[in-house]
Amino acid sequence: MAILNNRLSAEQYKEHFSDIHPPFETKEAAMVEANRCLFCYDAPCMKSCPTSIDVPKFIKQITTENIKGSARTIFSSNIMGAGCSKVCPVEKLCEGACVYNFMDEAPIPIAKLQRYSTETAMKNNWHLFERKKSTGKKVAIVGAGPAGLSCAHVLSREGIDVTIYEKESKGGGLMTYGIAAYKVTPEFCEDEVNYITAIGGIDIKYNHALGKEVTLEQLQQSYDAVYLAFGVGLARQLDIPGEQLEGVVDAIRFIYHLRTQGYSAISVGDSVAVIGMGMTAIDAATQAKRLGAKHVTLIYRRTEAEMPCTQHELDIAKLDGCEIIWLAAPKEIIGQNGKVTQLICDVMKLGEVDSGGRRSPIPTGETFSLNVDMVIKAAGQIPFESLVSQEQIEHKQGKITVKEKTATNLKGVFAGGDCVNGGKEVVDAVQAGKDGAAAIMRYITL
Amino acid sequence: MADISVNFLGIKSPNPFWLASAPPTDKKINVVRAFEAGWGGVVWKTLGSQVKNVSSRYSSVDFGGHRVMGFNNIELISDRPLDINLKEITEVVKMYPDRAMIVSLMADNNRASWHELIKKCEDAGAMGFELNFGCPHGMTERGMGAAVGQDPEIAKMVVEWVMEKATIPVITKLTPNVHSVVPTGKACVEAGTNALSLINTIQSVTGIDLDTLVPNPYVAGKSVFGGYCGPAVKPIALKMLTTISQNEITKKVPISGIGGISTWKDAVEFMLLGATTVQVCTAAMKHGFRIVEDMCEGLSNWMDEKGYKTVKDFVGKSVEKITHWEDLDINYHHVASINQDKCIHCGLCYIACEDTSHQSINLTKGQPYNTYTIKEEECVGCNLCKLVCPVDNCITMVEKRVAPEYINWKDWQRMGLPLNDH
Ligand SMILES: Cc1cc2nc3c(=O)[nH]c(=O)nc-3n(C[C@H](O)[C@H](O)[C@H](O)COP(=O)(O)OP(=O)(O)OC[C@H]3O[C@@H](n4cnc5c(N)ncnc54)[C@H](O)[C@@H]3O)c2cc1C
Ligand SMILES: Cc1cc2nc3c(=O)[nH]c(=O)nc-3n(C[C@H](O)[C@H](O)[C@H](O)COP(=O)(O)O)c2cc1C
Ligand code: SF4
Ligand code: SF4
C-alpha cells in the first residue's frame, strides 16, 4: 500500500474529470425541454431558489429565442447564474420543487437550461448591465468568493467603487478552490470572475489577506463601508490519536491542491477512508476514486436518514464505487514508521434527538478496524475564529453574528456567506451578497 | 367489428379516409403507395391547363415547439402533362378497383374546355369528379379556382356546363375565402352538383423572416398570399361544414369534409357535423401515408364502443346540437371545481381567472406550493381555468342550475328579467 501520484494516463484523468452535467448539445434539445415548462404562476421552482431567479420567465425566453433576455433574467437575480447552473444541488432546490414531480414526470432540467442561456451570454461576451455614474462612494469587500463578487456587482451597478481584498491569487473562492473538478473547471471559474467584473468599478487586490496585508481598522478608515465575505477555513480536527501521521489529510487542502495543480501531481492512497458525509466528504471521496485510489470508504457516525449530503450526491459516490459505512466514528489511527496503516472505528447507535433535531450517535462499545493508507478528514469546516475575534467582531464559535441578515456589531461593517452561515451553498452566498449590498446602500445613503 | 366502409354516391370505399387533391395524389407512385398503406380513396391532384410552379412553395407555423401547426402553399394545379396523368389514373384504377378514384378538375373558363376535360377523364376511368372552385392563388388571376367559387353566379354556370357532360358523380369543392360558403354551395346544388366538399385553403401570410424582412414562403426576395391548411384551420372548416349541413338546400347532398384532419377523432368530428367521407392533405404531408392505420383502427374502436354498426349511424348527429345563441338555456349554470388530490400547484388556473376572467379563484400562499380553491359564488362557469389546467380532469365543471326550467334570451327579455348579475 502506498500513497502515489500519477496513477492514471492523461486520457483517464480527462475522462474521470469531465463535466458531470454536460450541456445541451443543440439548440433543438434545449427547445424540447424549454417547451415542456408549464410557465407556472408564483412558481415553486422560483420560490425554492435562494436567489429567486424567475425560472418560468427565463425558460419562456429560451422558447422565444430571446436568449439575451433569458440570460439577463438569470443574472439580474444571480450574477453567478452560470456557475450555479453547474454546482447547485438543484435536486433539493428548483428542480426538486418542479410541479412535474407531482405527475411522476421528470422535472424540467432547469439547471441545464440556465447553463444554456448563461453560457451563451458568456461566450458572446454580452454586457447585460450598465454601471451607473460613479457616486464617489467606496466600499471594501474581503474575499472574492461568491458572496463578495455578488455584493460587488450590485454595488458597482449602483455607481459605488468597490475594492476587493482577496488572500488567494485568483477569484471565485471555493468555486475555484473547493468545488469538485468535474463540476467546474479552473478556466470556467476565471471566465466567470472576469465576466462579472467586466462591468467595471470593481478592483480586486489579490494576495491581500485581512489580518496580514491589511487590517479591518484600515478598511473602516479608508472606505464608506466594509463587507466581510471570507468564507470558512479548513476541515475540523478529529481529535483522535494518530491524527499527525503521514497520510492523514484535510479534505479542503486535498481538493485545493487538486484544483490548483495538474491531476497527475496529486497523490492518493491505495485504500482511502473519508470521514464525514457532507458535500465536502462526497467530493473528496469521489475525486480520490477518480484519481485512481483502489478502495474508498466513506465513514459516517449516523445513518442515511441524517446525512447532510443529498441522495443525488450519495448516488454519485456509489456510482463511482465508493463504499459506505454507516454508524461508525473514527477512534484511532494506527501507523507504522510514521505512516497510516489502519483506522479503528467505534460502532455507533442512535440515541436521543439532540438540539439540532437529529438523533445523536453514541458508541456501542464495539469497534472494528480498516486497513487504509490514507485518511481524509471532511467532518465539517471550522470558521476563522481567531481572525474574527482578533478584529473584535461578535461571533459564535467563529461564525459571525449578524442582525437583519447582514449587519455585524461594528458600525459600517457587514458580513455574509459561509463566514456567517458556517458553510452552505454557492447560491446562498450569492443571495447573502445581494442582501449585504442592499444593506450597504441603505447605510451609505443615510 | 364496426363496418367503416362508405358508399358515396355509389362510389365505394373501404373506409371514409380519402387523400385530398394535392401533392400526395399527384402521381401514380404516390397514389399506389397510399393505397398500399390503406387509404380508402384519393382525389387526384387538380387537372387543367398547363401551368408552371415556382420555388420555394411551402411555409408553416410552429407552435409551442410543435412543427407545422399550420401549413401554407403557393402551388398551382398539376404541372405534369395531362396525358401522363390520365395514363397513370387508368393504371391505378386497374390495380385498385376497390378504392375511390375521384379526379379534381379546373378547366379554362369556357364550356368547351370543361367538356373536353370531362370526356378525357371519364375515358381514363375516373369514378367521380371534384370541381376545384377553391384554389386561392395563381389560378384566380386567370379567372379560375377561387374566382369561380367566390361568385355564386359563375359557379352555377360552370356546374351547369359540367352536369351537361358528366356521366359520373360530381362533387364541387368550396373555397373558404368568402364570408359564407352557403351562397356558392346553394348555387352549385341548384345547378345540379351531386355533392359538396369543403374546405380548400385559406389565404394567409404565415410569417416573416425577421432577418430579411421577407414573408414566407420566399421566392427571390418576394412572397405572395398562400393557401393555409393543417390543424390550425380545423375549427374554421368545422364551422363552414356546419353551415352547409344546416342549410335546407345544401344539406340535400352528401358532403366530403376537409381541413386540418390529422386523426380519427378529427375525422369523427367532421362526420358528426355531416361529412360522409373526409379528406386529408397536410397530415399526410407531414407524417406520410402510414397515419391511416390508426385512423381506421381508432374509428372502428370508437364505433364499437358507441355501438354504431356503420358510419351512417352517426354521420350528422351533432348538426342539430349547434343552435342560435338566443336559443341557449340561460338557466343552465356550472362552476369550476378543483380536485386537490390531482392539483400540481402550477397556478395557471389562478392567474388566468385573476388577470383575465372573474377573480373567482382563491390563492392561499404556501412555501413553495400554494393552494387554489374556487369561489363558487363568483365563478361564471366560463371554462377558462379548466382549459389551461395541465392535468386532465383536475378541474371539472359541476352543474349548478339557476332554476329547473329552460329559459332563453328572448323569453328573458320579454319577461323583463334582471341583467348584469355578474
Ligand atoms: C469541498 C466543497 C465542495 C462544495 N461543493 C459545492 C457544490 O457543489 N455546490 C455548491 O453550491 N456549493 C458547494 N460548496 C459550498 C460553496 O463553495 C460555498 O458555500 C461558497 O463558496 C461560499 O461562498 P463565500 O463567498 O461565502 O465563501 P468562499 O467561497 O469561501 O470565498 C471566500 C473568499 O475569501 C477569501 N479569504 C479567506 N480569508 C481571507 C482573508 N483573511 N483575507 C482575504 N480574503 C480571504 C478566500 O480565499 C475566498 O476567495 C462546497 C464547499 C466545499 C468546501
Ligand atoms: C401543397 C398543396 C397543394 C394543394 N393543391 C390543391 C389542388 O391542386 N387542388 C385542390 O382542390 N386543393 C389543393 N390543395 C388543398 C387541399 O386539397 C385541402 O383542401 C387543404 O389542404 C385542406 O386540408 P388539410 O388541412 O388536410 O391539408 C392543396 C393543398 C396543399 C397543401
Ligand atoms: S370557470 Fe371561469 S370564472 Fe370560474 S373559476 Fe374558472 S376561470 Fe374563473
Ligand atoms: S391549473 Fe390545475 S394543476 Fe394548476 S393549480 Fe390550477 S387546478 Fe392545480
XYZ file of N, CA and C in Angstrom, chain B residues 198-361:
492
model
N -65.595 20.559 -48.699
C -65.023 21.782 -48.165
C -64.214 21.424 -46.916
N -63.100 22.233 -46.700
C -62.772 23.492 -47.337
C -61.489 23.344 -48.152
N -61.304 24.240 -49.085
C -59.993 24.392 -49.705
C -59.171 25.296 -48.775
N -58.038 25.774 -49.221
C -57.142 26.522 -48.319
C -57.569 27.976 -48.159
N -57.084 28.568 -47.060
C -57.462 29.932 -46.684
C -56.292 30.865 -46.964
N -56.574 31.985 -47.596
C -55.464 32.904 -47.906
C -54.758 33.347 -46.629
N -53.439 33.421 -46.708
C -52.687 33.651 -45.470
C -51.289 34.192 -45.704
N -50.735 34.751 -44.635
C -49.293 35.043 -44.534
C -48.840 34.318 -43.278
N -47.982 33.328 -43.401
C -47.647 32.525 -42.212
C -46.628 33.189 -41.316
N -45.856 34.113 -41.844
C -44.843 34.736 -41.003
C -43.821 35.460 -41.848
N -42.928 36.128 -41.175
C -41.918 36.932 -41.864
C -40.547 36.580 -41.302
N -39.578 36.432 -42.160
C -38.204 36.209 -41.722
C -37.689 37.521 -41.118
N -37.362 37.507 -39.824
C -37.024 38.756 -39.144
C -35.620 39.246 -39.477
N -34.868 38.485 -40.244
C -33.576 38.978 -40.724
C -33.719 39.647 -42.090
N -34.408 38.960 -43.019
C -34.527 39.519 -44.371
C -35.751 40.411 -44.515
N -36.683 40.300 -43.572
C -37.962 41.013 -43.594
C -38.876 40.556 -44.733
N -38.534 39.442 -45.378
C -39.380 38.902 -46.445
C -40.326 37.854 -45.847
N -41.628 37.997 -46.127
C -42.578 36.982 -45.637
C -42.340 35.624 -46.286
N -42.948 34.600 -45.697
C -42.814 33.222 -46.180
C -43.992 32.860 -47.070
N -43.850 31.937 -48.016
C -42.593 31.354 -48.463
C -41.820 32.321 -49.372
N -40.520 32.155 -49.389
C -39.604 33.085 -50.053
C -39.417 32.724 -51.521
N -39.638 33.689 -52.397
C -39.323 33.486 -53.816
C -38.573 34.721 -54.300
N -37.259 34.604 -54.361
C -36.411 35.686 -54.876
C -36.725 37.036 -54.246
N -36.769 37.070 -52.916
C -36.953 38.340 -52.224
C -38.398 38.792 -52.100
N -39.338 38.004 -52.617
C -40.759 38.356 -52.511
C -41.558 37.163 -52.013
N -42.819 37.429 -51.715
C -43.725 36.354 -51.340
C -45.115 36.712 -51.862
N -46.057 35.784 -51.757
C -47.468 36.066 -52.066
C -48.315 35.415 -50.986
N -49.597 35.756 -50.954
C -50.501 35.074 -50.032
C -50.528 33.611 -50.404
N -50.451 32.740 -49.408
C -50.506 31.312 -49.686
C -51.770 30.721 -49.095
N -52.110 29.517 -49.548
C -53.312 28.846 -49.043
C -52.997 28.123 -47.751
N -53.752 28.438 -46.684
C -53.487 27.923 -45.335
C -54.319 26.670 -45.053
N -53.704 25.689 -44.422
C -54.384 24.438 -44.103
C -53.686 23.804 -42.902
N -54.009 22.567 -42.589
C -53.394 21.916 -41.436
C -54.241 22.104 -40.173
N -53.770 21.532 -39.010
C -54.560 21.545 -37.781
C -55.146 22.913 -37.423
N -54.426 23.984 -37.752
C -54.901 25.315 -37.369
C -56.248 25.663 -37.990
N -56.584 25.086 -39.164
C -57.814 25.521 -39.844
C -59.021 24.663 -39.486
N -58.796 23.601 -38.726
C -59.906 22.668 -38.460
C -61.154 23.352 -37.897
N -61.022 24.209 -36.879
C -62.242 24.810 -36.322
C -63.007 25.647 -37.338
N -62.285 26.285 -38.239
C -62.945 27.113 -39.256
C -63.665 26.202 -40.252
N -62.990 25.118 -40.622
C -63.597 24.163 -41.550
C -64.865 23.552 -40.943
N -64.798 23.210 -39.648
C -65.970 22.608 -38.992
C -67.144 23.576 -38.978
N -66.847 24.824 -38.756
C -67.930 25.823 -38.748
C -68.557 25.926 -40.133
N -67.723 25.988 -41.152
C -68.258 26.125 -42.521
C -69.064 24.874 -42.905
N -68.531 23.728 -42.502
C -69.245 22.480 -42.755
C -70.634 22.513 -42.109
N -70.693 23.004 -40.868
C -71.983 23.057 -40.163
C -72.997 23.904 -40.933
N -72.537 25.041 -41.461
C -73.496 25.908 -42.164
C -74.044 25.199 -43.399
N -73.220 24.387 -44.052
C -73.681 23.624 -45.223
C -74.642 22.510 -44.787
N -74.340 21.879 -43.637
C -75.183 20.778 -43.151
C -76.521 21.280 -42.638
N -76.591 22.558 -42.296
C -77.834 23.084 -41.725
C -78.707 23.778 -42.759
N -78.145 24.177 -43.878
C -78.955 24.897 -44.873
C -79.895 23.937 -45.597
N -81.118 24.340 -45.742
C -82.147 23.464 -46.314
C -81.773 22.947 -47.703
N -81.130 23.761 -48.490
C -80.805 23.333 -49.853
C -79.520 22.521 -49.888
N -78.453 23.056 -49.257
C -77.162 22.371 -49.368
C -77.132 21.054 -48.600
N -77.990 20.923 -47.587
C -77.941 19.687 -46.799
C -78.493 18.483 -47.548
N -79.069 18.746 -48.737
C -79.641 17.633 -49.501
C -78.577 16.748 -50.138
N -77.351 17.270 -50.311
C -76.326 16.468 -50.994
C -75.282 15.977 -49.991
N -74.653 14.836 -50.278
C -73.602 14.373 -49.372
C -72.392 15.307 -49.385
N -71.646 15.217 -48.303
C -70.512 16.143 -48.138
C -69.237 15.353 -47.856
N -68.144 15.819 -48.458
C -66.830 15.308 -48.113
C -66.119 16.416 -47.323
N -65.746 16.123 -46.082
C -65.192 17.153 -45.203
C -63.671 17.229 -45.287
N -63.165 18.458 -45.301
C -61.712 18.670 -45.450
C -61.278 19.846 -44.575
N -60.051 19.772 -44.083
C -59.464 20.918 -43.401
C -58.916 20.562 -42.035
N -57.628 20.283 -41.990
C -56.964 20.076 -40.701
C -57.194 18.728 -40.063
N -57.622 17.752 -40.818
C -57.859 16.425 -40.231
C -56.529 15.679 -40.115
N -56.197 15.268 -38.881
C -54.946 14.528 -38.673
C -55.166 13.199 -37.975
N -56.307 13.043 -37.308
C -56.528 11.832 -36.505
C -57.946 11.322 -36.724
N -58.209 10.110 -36.233
C -59.568 9.571 -36.325
C -60.560 10.433 -35.571
N -60.093 11.079 -34.500
C -61.007 11.935 -33.724
C -61.446 13.133 -34.554
N -60.470 13.760 -35.243
C -60.826 14.883 -36.116
C -61.856 14.412 -37.138
N -61.600 13.239 -37.706
C -62.481 12.725 -38.754
C -63.885 12.504 -38.207
N -63.992 11.914 -37.017
C -65.315 11.675 -36.421
C -66.051 13.001 -36.247
N -65.325 14.033 -35.839
C -65.980 15.337 -35.650
C -66.567 15.856 -36.967
N -65.800 15.726 -38.050
C -66.330 16.155 -39.358
C -67.566 15.328 -39.724
N -67.500 14.041 -39.425
C -68.626 13.165 -39.780
C -69.847 13.494 -38.934
N -69.617 13.788 -37.647
C -70.752 14.147 -36.781
C -71.420 15.426 -37.266
N -70.646 16.272 -37.945
C -71.235 17.507 -38.462
C -71.639 17.360 -39.923
N -71.746 16.132 -40.395
C -72.405 15.927 -41.679
C -71.569 15.385 -42.816
N -70.255 15.175 -42.613
C -69.446 14.674 -43.723
C -69.559 13.147 -43.804
N -69.715 12.617 -45.023
C -69.755 11.163 -45.197
C -68.350 10.607 -45.380
N -67.525 11.357 -46.128
C -66.112 10.989 -46.217
C -65.303 12.196 -45.755
N -64.045 11.941 -45.444
C -63.168 13.058 -45.110
C -61.925 12.988 -45.981
N -61.311 14.141 -46.183
C -60.097 14.196 -46.996
C -58.956 14.796 -46.181
N -57.781 14.299 -46.432
C -56.603 14.680 -45.657
C -55.483 15.079 -46.602
N -54.824 16.184 -46.291
C -53.641 16.554 -47.076
C -52.443 16.787 -46.156
N -52.512 17.854 -45.326
C -51.339 18.262 -44.547
C -50.807 17.146 -43.642
N -51.705 16.451 -42.952
C -51.238 15.422 -42.008
C -50.439 14.360 -42.743
N -50.893 14.011 -43.962
C -50.138 13.029 -44.751
C -48.814 13.629 -45.202
N -48.840 14.919 -45.556
C -47.595 15.547 -46.000
C -46.599 15.643 -44.855
N -47.098 15.714 -43.642
C -46.189 15.810 -42.504
C -45.681 14.440 -42.058
N -46.555 13.441 -42.081
C -46.162 12.159 -41.484
C -46.069 10.999 -42.465
N -46.530 11.198 -43.675
C -46.562 10.081 -44.615
C -47.897 9.359 -44.532
N -48.063 8.363 -45.394
C -49.366 7.706 -45.536
C -49.727 6.789 -44.378
N -48.716 6.385 -43.582
C -48.950 5.402 -42.514
C -49.970 5.852 -41.479
N -50.272 7.167 -41.415
C -51.226 7.628 -40.395
C -52.613 7.028 -40.564
N -52.897 6.495 -41.759
C -54.249 5.979 -41.997
C -54.542 4.734 -41.146
N -53.490 4.036 -40.756
C -53.717 2.818 -39.965
C -54.454 3.144 -38.669
N -53.911 4.132 -37.926
C -54.571 4.467 -36.662
C -55.922 5.131 -36.900
N -56.048 5.833 -38.033
C -57.347 6.457 -38.326
C -58.422 5.373 -38.442
N -58.121 4.307 -39.176
C -59.093 3.220 -39.355
C -59.360 2.513 -38.029
N -58.272 2.182 -37.327
C -58.449 1.424 -36.079
C -59.168 2.252 -35.023
N -58.794 3.528 -34.924
C -59.425 4.393 -33.927
C -60.904 4.564 -34.203
N -61.238 4.775 -35.468
C -62.647 4.948 -35.842
C -63.439 3.686 -35.509
N -62.880 2.547 -35.893
C -63.564 1.284 -35.687
C -63.772 1.018 -34.187
N -62.752 1.241 -33.390
C -62.882 1.016 -31.940
C -63.910 1.948 -31.312
N -63.888 3.198 -31.775
C -64.851 4.157 -31.229
C -66.280 3.747 -31.593
N -66.462 3.318 -32.841
C -67.810 2.898 -33.263
C -68.272 1.685 -32.457
N -67.369 0.727 -32.240
C -67.724 -0.448 -31.425
C -68.151 -0.012 -30.028
N -67.329 0.896 -29.459
C -67.610 1.351 -28.100
C -68.977 2.015 -27.998
N -69.315 2.778 -29.047
C -70.574 3.530 -29.017
C -71.737 2.719 -29.601
N -71.420 1.562 -30.151
C -72.482 0.724 -30.687
C -72.951 1.136 -32.086
N -72.141 1.840 -32.828
C -72.507 2.178 -34.213
C -72.025 1.066 -35.141
N -72.936 0.567 -35.968
C -72.565 -0.542 -36.856
C -71.940 -0.033 -38.147
N -72.523 1.048 -38.704
C -71.978 1.634 -39.929
C -71.840 3.137 -39.705
N -71.109 3.780 -40.588
C -70.906 5.218 -40.402
C -72.222 5.983 -40.527
N -73.154 5.433 -41.282
C -74.467 6.092 -41.438
C -75.137 6.319 -40.087
N -74.808 5.430 -39.122
C -75.449 5.531 -37.809
C -75.083 6.814 -37.056
N -73.995 7.438 -37.442
C -73.638 8.643 -36.667
C -73.354 9.884 -37.510
N -73.257 9.738 -38.810
C -72.985 10.926 -39.635
C -74.092 11.964 -39.401
N -73.687 13.178 -39.091
C -74.645 14.280 -38.940
C -75.285 14.403 -37.565
N -74.917 13.523 -36.627
C -75.600 13.508 -35.319
C -75.424 14.800 -34.517
N -74.372 15.540 -34.774
C -74.162 16.742 -33.959
C -74.687 18.001 -34.632
N -75.185 17.867 -35.854
C -75.589 19.067 -36.605
C -76.645 19.864 -35.851
N -77.649 19.154 -35.319
C -78.732 19.885 -34.644
C -78.307 20.408 -33.272
N -77.135 20.017 -32.816
C -76.697 20.481 -31.496
C -76.052 21.873 -31.568
N -75.844 22.345 -32.773
C -75.358 23.727 -32.887
C -76.558 24.596 -33.225
N -76.848 25.523 -32.293
C -78.088 26.285 -32.414
C -77.758 27.774 -32.491
N -78.771 28.613 -32.279
C -78.551 30.059 -32.251
C -78.338 30.491 -30.817
N -77.545 31.506 -30.650
C -77.223 31.954 -29.297
C -78.499 32.259 -28.501
N -79.467 32.884 -29.156
C -80.661 33.304 -28.411
C -81.556 32.132 -28.004
N -81.214 30.918 -28.478
C -81.985 29.747 -28.058
C -81.315 28.991 -26.909
N -80.131 29.444 -26.488
C -79.446 28.740 -25.393
C -80.190 28.928 -24.073
N -80.058 27.945 -23.192
C -80.756 27.942 -21.902
C -79.999 28.800 -20.901
N -80.579 29.925 -20.558
C -79.910 30.865 -19.652
C -79.894 30.350 -18.215
N -80.804 29.473 -17.878
C -80.827 28.930 -16.511
C -79.778 27.843 -16.276
N -79.099 27.443 -17.351
C -78.018 26.476 -17.160
C -76.838 27.214 -16.537
N -76.225 26.591 -15.549
C -75.056 27.215 -14.926
C -74.165 26.104 -14.399
N -72.871 26.268 -14.590
C -71.968 25.337 -13.925
C -70.773 26.100 -13.366
N -70.135 25.512 -12.362
C -68.994 26.182 -11.741
C -67.813 25.224 -11.693
N -66.633 25.827 -11.653
C -65.410 25.024 -11.626
C -65.228 24.374 -10.265
N -64.579 23.217 -10.277
C -64.271 22.539 -9.020
C -62.883 21.918 -9.182
N -62.000 22.159 -8.220
C -60.627 21.657 -8.311
C -60.476 20.402 -7.460
N -59.967 19.361 -8.048
C -59.667 18.138 -7.302
C -58.275 18.308 -6.682
N -58.257 18.567 -5.382
C -56.983 18.894 -4.723
C -55.988 17.729 -4.771
N -56.480 16.515 -4.913
C -55.556 15.371 -4.979
C -54.809 15.334 -6.306
N -55.431 15.895 -7.325
C -54.776 15.888 -8.635
C -53.957 17.146 -8.880
N -54.287 18.219 -8.151
C -53.674 19.526 -8.416
C -52.156 19.467 -8.223
N -51.417 20.045 -9.166
C -49.949 20.077 -9.051
C -49.440 21.480 -8.688
N -50.354 22.372 -8.345
C -49.997 23.691 -7.801
C -49.249 24.579 -8.796
N -49.619 24.496 -10.061
C -48.919 25.312 -11.062
C -49.428 26.745 -11.093
N -50.623 26.982 -10.574
C -51.146 28.350 -10.515
C -51.687 28.882 -11.833
N -51.720 28.060 -12.849
C -52.149 28.561 -14.162
C -53.636 28.929 -14.164
N -54.451 28.154 -13.437
C -55.877 28.470 -13.362
C -56.052 29.816 -12.680
N -55.312 29.997 -11.593
C -55.464 31.222 -10.798
C -55.134 32.462 -11.630
N -53.972 32.435 -12.277
C -53.551 33.668 -12.948
C -54.452 33.960 -14.146
N -54.966 32.907 -14.783
C -55.871 33.122 -15.915
C -57.163 33.769 -15.425
N -57.744 33.217 -14.360
C -59.010 33.757 -13.855
C -58.796 35.147 -13.252
N -57.702 35.292 -12.513
C -57.471 36.555 -11.805
C -57.203 37.703 -12.781
N -56.338 37.454 -13.756
C -55.960 38.536 -14.668
C -57.008 38.769 -15.753
N -57.662 37.705 -16.204
C -58.458 37.904 -17.419
C -59.891 37.400 -17.325
N -60.266 36.780 -16.198
C -61.651 36.337 -16.137
C -62.348 36.987 -14.946
N -62.784 36.216 -13.960
C -63.690 36.786 -12.951
C -63.175 36.760 -11.519
N -61.855 36.676 -11.343
C -61.271 36.726 -9.989
C -62.001 35.745 -9.072
N -62.200 34.513 -9.574
C -63.011 33.542 -8.832
C -62.190 32.433 -8.198
N -60.865 32.585 -8.155
C -60.052 31.542 -7.537
C -59.260 32.128 -6.379
